[in-house]
Amino acid sequence: MSSRRVVVVDDHDMFRAGVRSEIGASVDIVGEGSDVDTAVKAIVGTEPDVVLLDVHLPGGGGTEVMKQVHQRHPDIKFLALSVSDAAEDVIGVIRAGARGYVTKNISGTELVDAINRVAEGDAVFSPRLAGFVLDAFSGAIDIASVDEDLDRLSQREREVLRLIARGYAYKEVARELFISVKTVETHVSSVLRKLQLSNRHELTRWATDRRLV
Amino acid sequence: MSQPAAAPPGGTSSNGGQPEPTPGQTQDQWRYKGWGPQGPAGQYQGPYAAYAARMGAQAGSGPGQSYLPPGQPASARQPTDAPRRAYRRTEGRVVAGVAGGIADHLGVSDTVVRLVLIATTVSGGFGILIYAALWFLMPLAPETVPAAPGLAAHTRSGLRSDEPAPPVAEAKQRKREKSRGQLPALVAIGAGLLILLQVAGLGIAGKLFWPLVFAATGLALIWRQADESQKDKWARDVRVPILGLVLGKGGWKSLVRIGVGLVLIGTAVTLFLVQNGRLSMVGDVLIALLLAVVGIGVIAGPWVHRLTRDLNSERAERVRSQERADMAAHLHDSVLQTLALIQKQADDPKAVARLARSQERELRSWLYDEEHDADQTIAGAAKQAAAEVEDSHGVPIEVVTVGDCDLTEPLASMVRAARESMVNAAKHSGAAKIDVFVEVDGDRVEMFVRDRGKGFDVDEVPDDRLGLRHSVMGRMERHGGRATVRSDPETGTEVRLEMDR
């Protein structure tokens, strides 16, 4: 397998250098960006497989980068990376088009794993993101006003997400549920699609709701 | 009534953002003392010993002697060497919040202050003079909009793209309703008092009575309006145009208020002149008065305008520097101390990792968390338990929660069982990381504690190993729950706790 071409976008030089030294041997880092403008320029210029994208970025945040790049290159995939676990940030960046979300304290091998998975078109959920999604899709909803398919998780998808939230890797989820890893990936991708397209009130107002509790 | 003023949020942030060394915080701070050089009683003896002793002394002195005397507005929180200011109340006030402000400042009941003011007013009229003077001199207690500092900062500096609306409408509504009910009561009391005084013959000479009443009412209306607009200015930190200084956000209502006030004062002047038999002069005097007002306005206008602008920008600068100071104080109290400890422990990688992790968690919760209810909800309690285990055993624990509910007694036991499972995993499994998952789904509460460690044979656990049998399984069964353990050398161990709430 040829190594993936990756652009690293983060406003902290130290962090970019750290990522480079940690995963530079396993992937091909073709460009870097430190704010929205330089990031868009680097991405458009190199057309990488995957962009490692910081959620907080000068110039409008990671969502702005995705907005600008997706107009011209809808096929470039983004993996969001953040120190903030705030729900509004996580859900926001996924809904803007990221294929996955991991926290910055992820280990090097796990990060390479996640990059490969995103490059292949699958979704990457951290346990915390799985928890957020379960929370957002829980509870009763007004049946009449929803698109059943998009606004509700299937039983199987819930089971997969619960295992991910419990700290299971995809392989372990597959073994636990007696299904193939490929099926697990299908379920997670389907959840990602719902997360991005659903009009569930909870997804747009999730953070605000939580603040009011 | 004497408490609300303690509640208004402080100058910059209220939800845990204040860097005051409250007792709980300082104890957390020195949780690390076990790794520093130790004195005979386990007392930290390192270079920060003096600092620790100072903090410890404060922690022991109890809430009564902390930085913040009870009843003092939070906005007055300042280092002890700065003078303490009295502020007029913005909430729970009757006229202008003066009595309440004095009560808060002196730490006495506001009823007492009001009675004293009324008594001195009735016997000689000093009370009302004092009140008016203090109304003029005491500033309003400032208000702020709370937010997690990290998110607020990211939003301000454009690192985030969206901005959720703060839910403030409700509080405003409530305040408005209250003040609507107050006005008639105030008028009735004032009228009653006046009539009483007049009947008793203590009041003002007949000729002056009505002019004075009109003038006083008119002035009070205008003053109160000026007050309202000042309050608006606190709420929105923006430059206020010269007219806005008088009108505030009230729109036509404030215009009416000022108009009525002016008419009342005009009536007072007219009445005075009429009663003194100089009716013919009324027109001239009123015109002269009007001209004088316009003239003063024209002369002083630009100057007042510039003064307001300067004041506004200076105030904005002060707010910014206070925010910086808060941030600096917090960084000093937490991050710098930890960095110092890390340098001292540099040859012990485990201790360094533990310190860094603990500091990360503390900073993260300060920046992004808005709830600090460790002893009220199950999610809070689980996070708290994980934090404790993480600190004492040095293994990172990731807690994911879905849903939440109040922490009842059985659920508290469940959290204790989960804590014991975390301790077991941290001590025996050898795993680099522990995952904890808490889910509240309807009436059902489930907790999972999982590690990818070396595992053990569940059936072979000797009865004398108290941890698993008693602290986890026994405890769950006593409270009507269930604990199941799954473990093997390849996948590690997972403890599952379930209970109906």
mmCIF file of C-alpha atoms in Angstrom, chain A residues 11 55-64 82-86 88-89 103 105 110 126-128 130-132 134-135 138 158 162 165-169 172 175-176 207-208 210-212, chain B residues 146-148 151 154 157-162 164-167 357 360 364 368-371 383 398-404 433 435-437 439 441 446 448 450 452 486 490-491 494 496:
data_model
loop_
_atom_site.group_PDB
_atom_site.id
_atom_site.type_symbol
_atom_site.label_atom_id
_atom_site.label_comp_id
_atom_site.label_asym_id
_atom_site.label_seq_id
_atom_site.Cartn_x
_atom_site.Cartn_y
_atom_site.Cartn_z
ATOM 1 C CA ASP A 11 -2.026 26.912 14.061
ATOM 2 C CA VAL A 55 -11.005 22.490 14.698
ATOM 3 C CA HIS A 56 -9.837 25.876 16.007
ATOM 4 C CA LEU A 57 -8.064 27.851 13.340
ATOM 5 C CA PRO A 58 -7.519 31.578 12.799
ATOM 6 C CA GLY A 59 -9.767 32.935 10.080
ATOM 7 C CA GLY A 60 -13.013 31.134 10.819
ATOM 8 C CA GLY A 61 -12.132 27.676 12.132
ATOM 9 C CA GLY A 62 -11.739 24.311 10.461
ATOM 10 C CA THR A 63 -15.288 24.401 9.122
ATOM 11 C CA GLU A 64 -14.353 27.378 6.937
ATOM 12 C CA SER A 82 -8.894 18.924 18.400
ATOM 13 C CA VAL A 83 -8.009 19.423 22.031
ATOM 14 C CA SER A 84 -11.486 20.666 22.746
ATOM 15 C CA ASP A 85 -14.043 18.039 23.568
ATOM 16 C CA ALA A 86 -16.850 20.569 23.530
ATOM 17 C CA GLU A 88 -20.697 22.060 19.781
ATOM 18 C CA ASP A 89 -17.254 21.909 18.185
ATOM 19 C CA THR A 103 -8.538 14.116 20.037
ATOM 20 C CA ASN A 105 -3.745 12.950 22.625
ATOM 21 C CA GLU A 110 -3.848 5.099 16.108
ATOM 22 C CA SER A 126 -13.594 8.395 18.913
ATOM 23 C CA PRO A 127 -15.385 6.981 21.968
ATOM 24 C CA ARG A 128 -16.376 10.497 22.899
ATOM 25 C CA ALA A 130 -19.816 8.017 19.686
ATOM 26 C CA GLY A 131 -21.136 9.171 23.062
ATOM 27 C CA PHE A 132 -22.164 12.548 21.656
ATOM 28 C CA LEU A 134 -25.864 8.501 21.071
ATOM 29 C CA ASP A 135 -26.844 11.453 23.208
ATOM 30 C CA SER A 138 -31.583 9.551 22.080
ATOM 31 C CA ARG A 158 -26.810 1.882 18.293
ATOM 32 C CA ARG A 162 -22.284 1.822 22.242
ATOM 33 C CA ALA A 165 -18.144 4.442 23.245
ATOM 34 C CA ARG A 166 -17.062 1.639 25.580
ATOM 35 C CA GLY A 167 -13.604 1.774 24.025
ATOM 36 C CA TYR A 168 -13.836 -1.087 21.516
ATOM 37 C CA ALA A 169 -11.828 -0.942 18.299
ATOM 38 C CA GLU A 172 -13.340 -5.881 18.620
ATOM 39 C CA ARG A 175 -16.027 -9.922 17.063
ATOM 40 C CA GLU A 176 -18.457 -8.916 19.788
ATOM 41 C CA ALA A 207 -25.077 22.312 22.680
ATOM 42 C CA THR A 208 -27.601 24.934 23.625
ATOM 43 C CA ARG A 210 -27.230 20.875 27.057
ATOM 44 C CA ARG A 211 -26.404 24.244 28.480
ATOM 45 C CA LEU A 212 -29.975 24.696 29.641
ATOM 46 C CA PRO B 146 -21.119 33.961 31.773
ATOM 47 C CA ALA B 147 -19.481 31.507 29.379
ATOM 48 C CA ALA B 148 -16.781 28.870 29.506
ATOM 49 C CA LEU B 151 -15.115 28.714 24.169
ATOM 50 C CA HIS B 154 -12.096 30.959 20.724
ATOM 51 C CA SER B 157 -10.594 35.474 18.318
ATOM 52 C CA GLY B 158 -12.368 33.936 15.328
ATOM 53 C CA LEU B 159 -11.124 30.399 15.852
ATOM 54 C CA ARG B 160 -14.720 29.228 15.976
ATOM 55 C CA SER B 161 -17.291 30.015 13.351
ATOM 56 C CA ASP B 162 -20.569 29.751 15.161
ATOM 57 C CA PRO B 164 -24.920 29.955 20.217
ATOM 58 C CA ALA B 165 -27.316 32.511 21.647
ATOM 59 C CA PRO B 166 -27.140 32.914 25.414
ATOM 60 C CA PRO B 167 -30.455 32.270 27.133
ATOM 61 C CA ARG B 357 -2.562 14.415 32.716
ATOM 62 C CA GLU B 360 -4.689 18.721 31.424
ATOM 63 C CA ARG B 364 -9.834 21.307 30.176
ATOM 64 C CA TYR B 368 -14.733 23.923 28.332
ATOM 65 C CA ASP B 369 -16.965 22.493 31.038
ATOM 66 C CA GLU B 370 -19.825 24.496 32.307
ATOM 67 C CA GLU B 371 -21.151 22.042 34.816
ATOM 68 C CA LYS B 383 -15.981 11.716 36.092
ATOM 69 C CA GLU B 398 -11.413 8.209 29.445
ATOM 70 C CA VAL B 399 -14.995 8.708 30.566
ATOM 71 C CA VAL B 400 -17.812 8.884 28.030
ATOM 72 C CA THR B 401 -21.328 9.588 29.259
ATOM 73 C CA VAL B 402 -24.642 9.378 27.476
ATOM 74 C CA GLY B 403 -27.617 10.893 29.241
ATOM 75 C CA ASP B 404 -27.575 11.852 32.887
ATOM 76 C CA LYS B 433 -5.575 3.260 29.334
ATOM 77 C CA ASP B 435 -12.308 3.305 29.157
ATOM 78 C CA VAL B 436 -15.395 4.091 31.207
ATOM 79 C CA PHE B 437 -18.819 4.367 29.628
ATOM 80 C CA GLU B 439 -25.314 5.366 29.899
ATOM 81 C CA ASP B 441 -31.408 5.240 29.111
ATOM 82 C CA GLU B 446 -25.351 1.026 32.897
ATOM 83 C CA PHE B 448 -18.792 -0.215 31.772
ATOM 84 C CA ARG B 450 -12.882 -1.683 30.325
ATOM 85 C CA ARG B 452 -7.063 -3.998 27.350
ATOM 86 C CA ARG B 486 -15.704 -10.708 31.472
ATOM 87 C CA GLU B 490 -6.382 -11.381 24.736
ATOM 88 C CA THR B 491 -9.061 -8.737 25.021
ATOM 89 C CA GLU B 494 -14.632 -5.508 31.135
ATOM 90 C CA ARG B 496 -20.433 -4.233 33.463
#
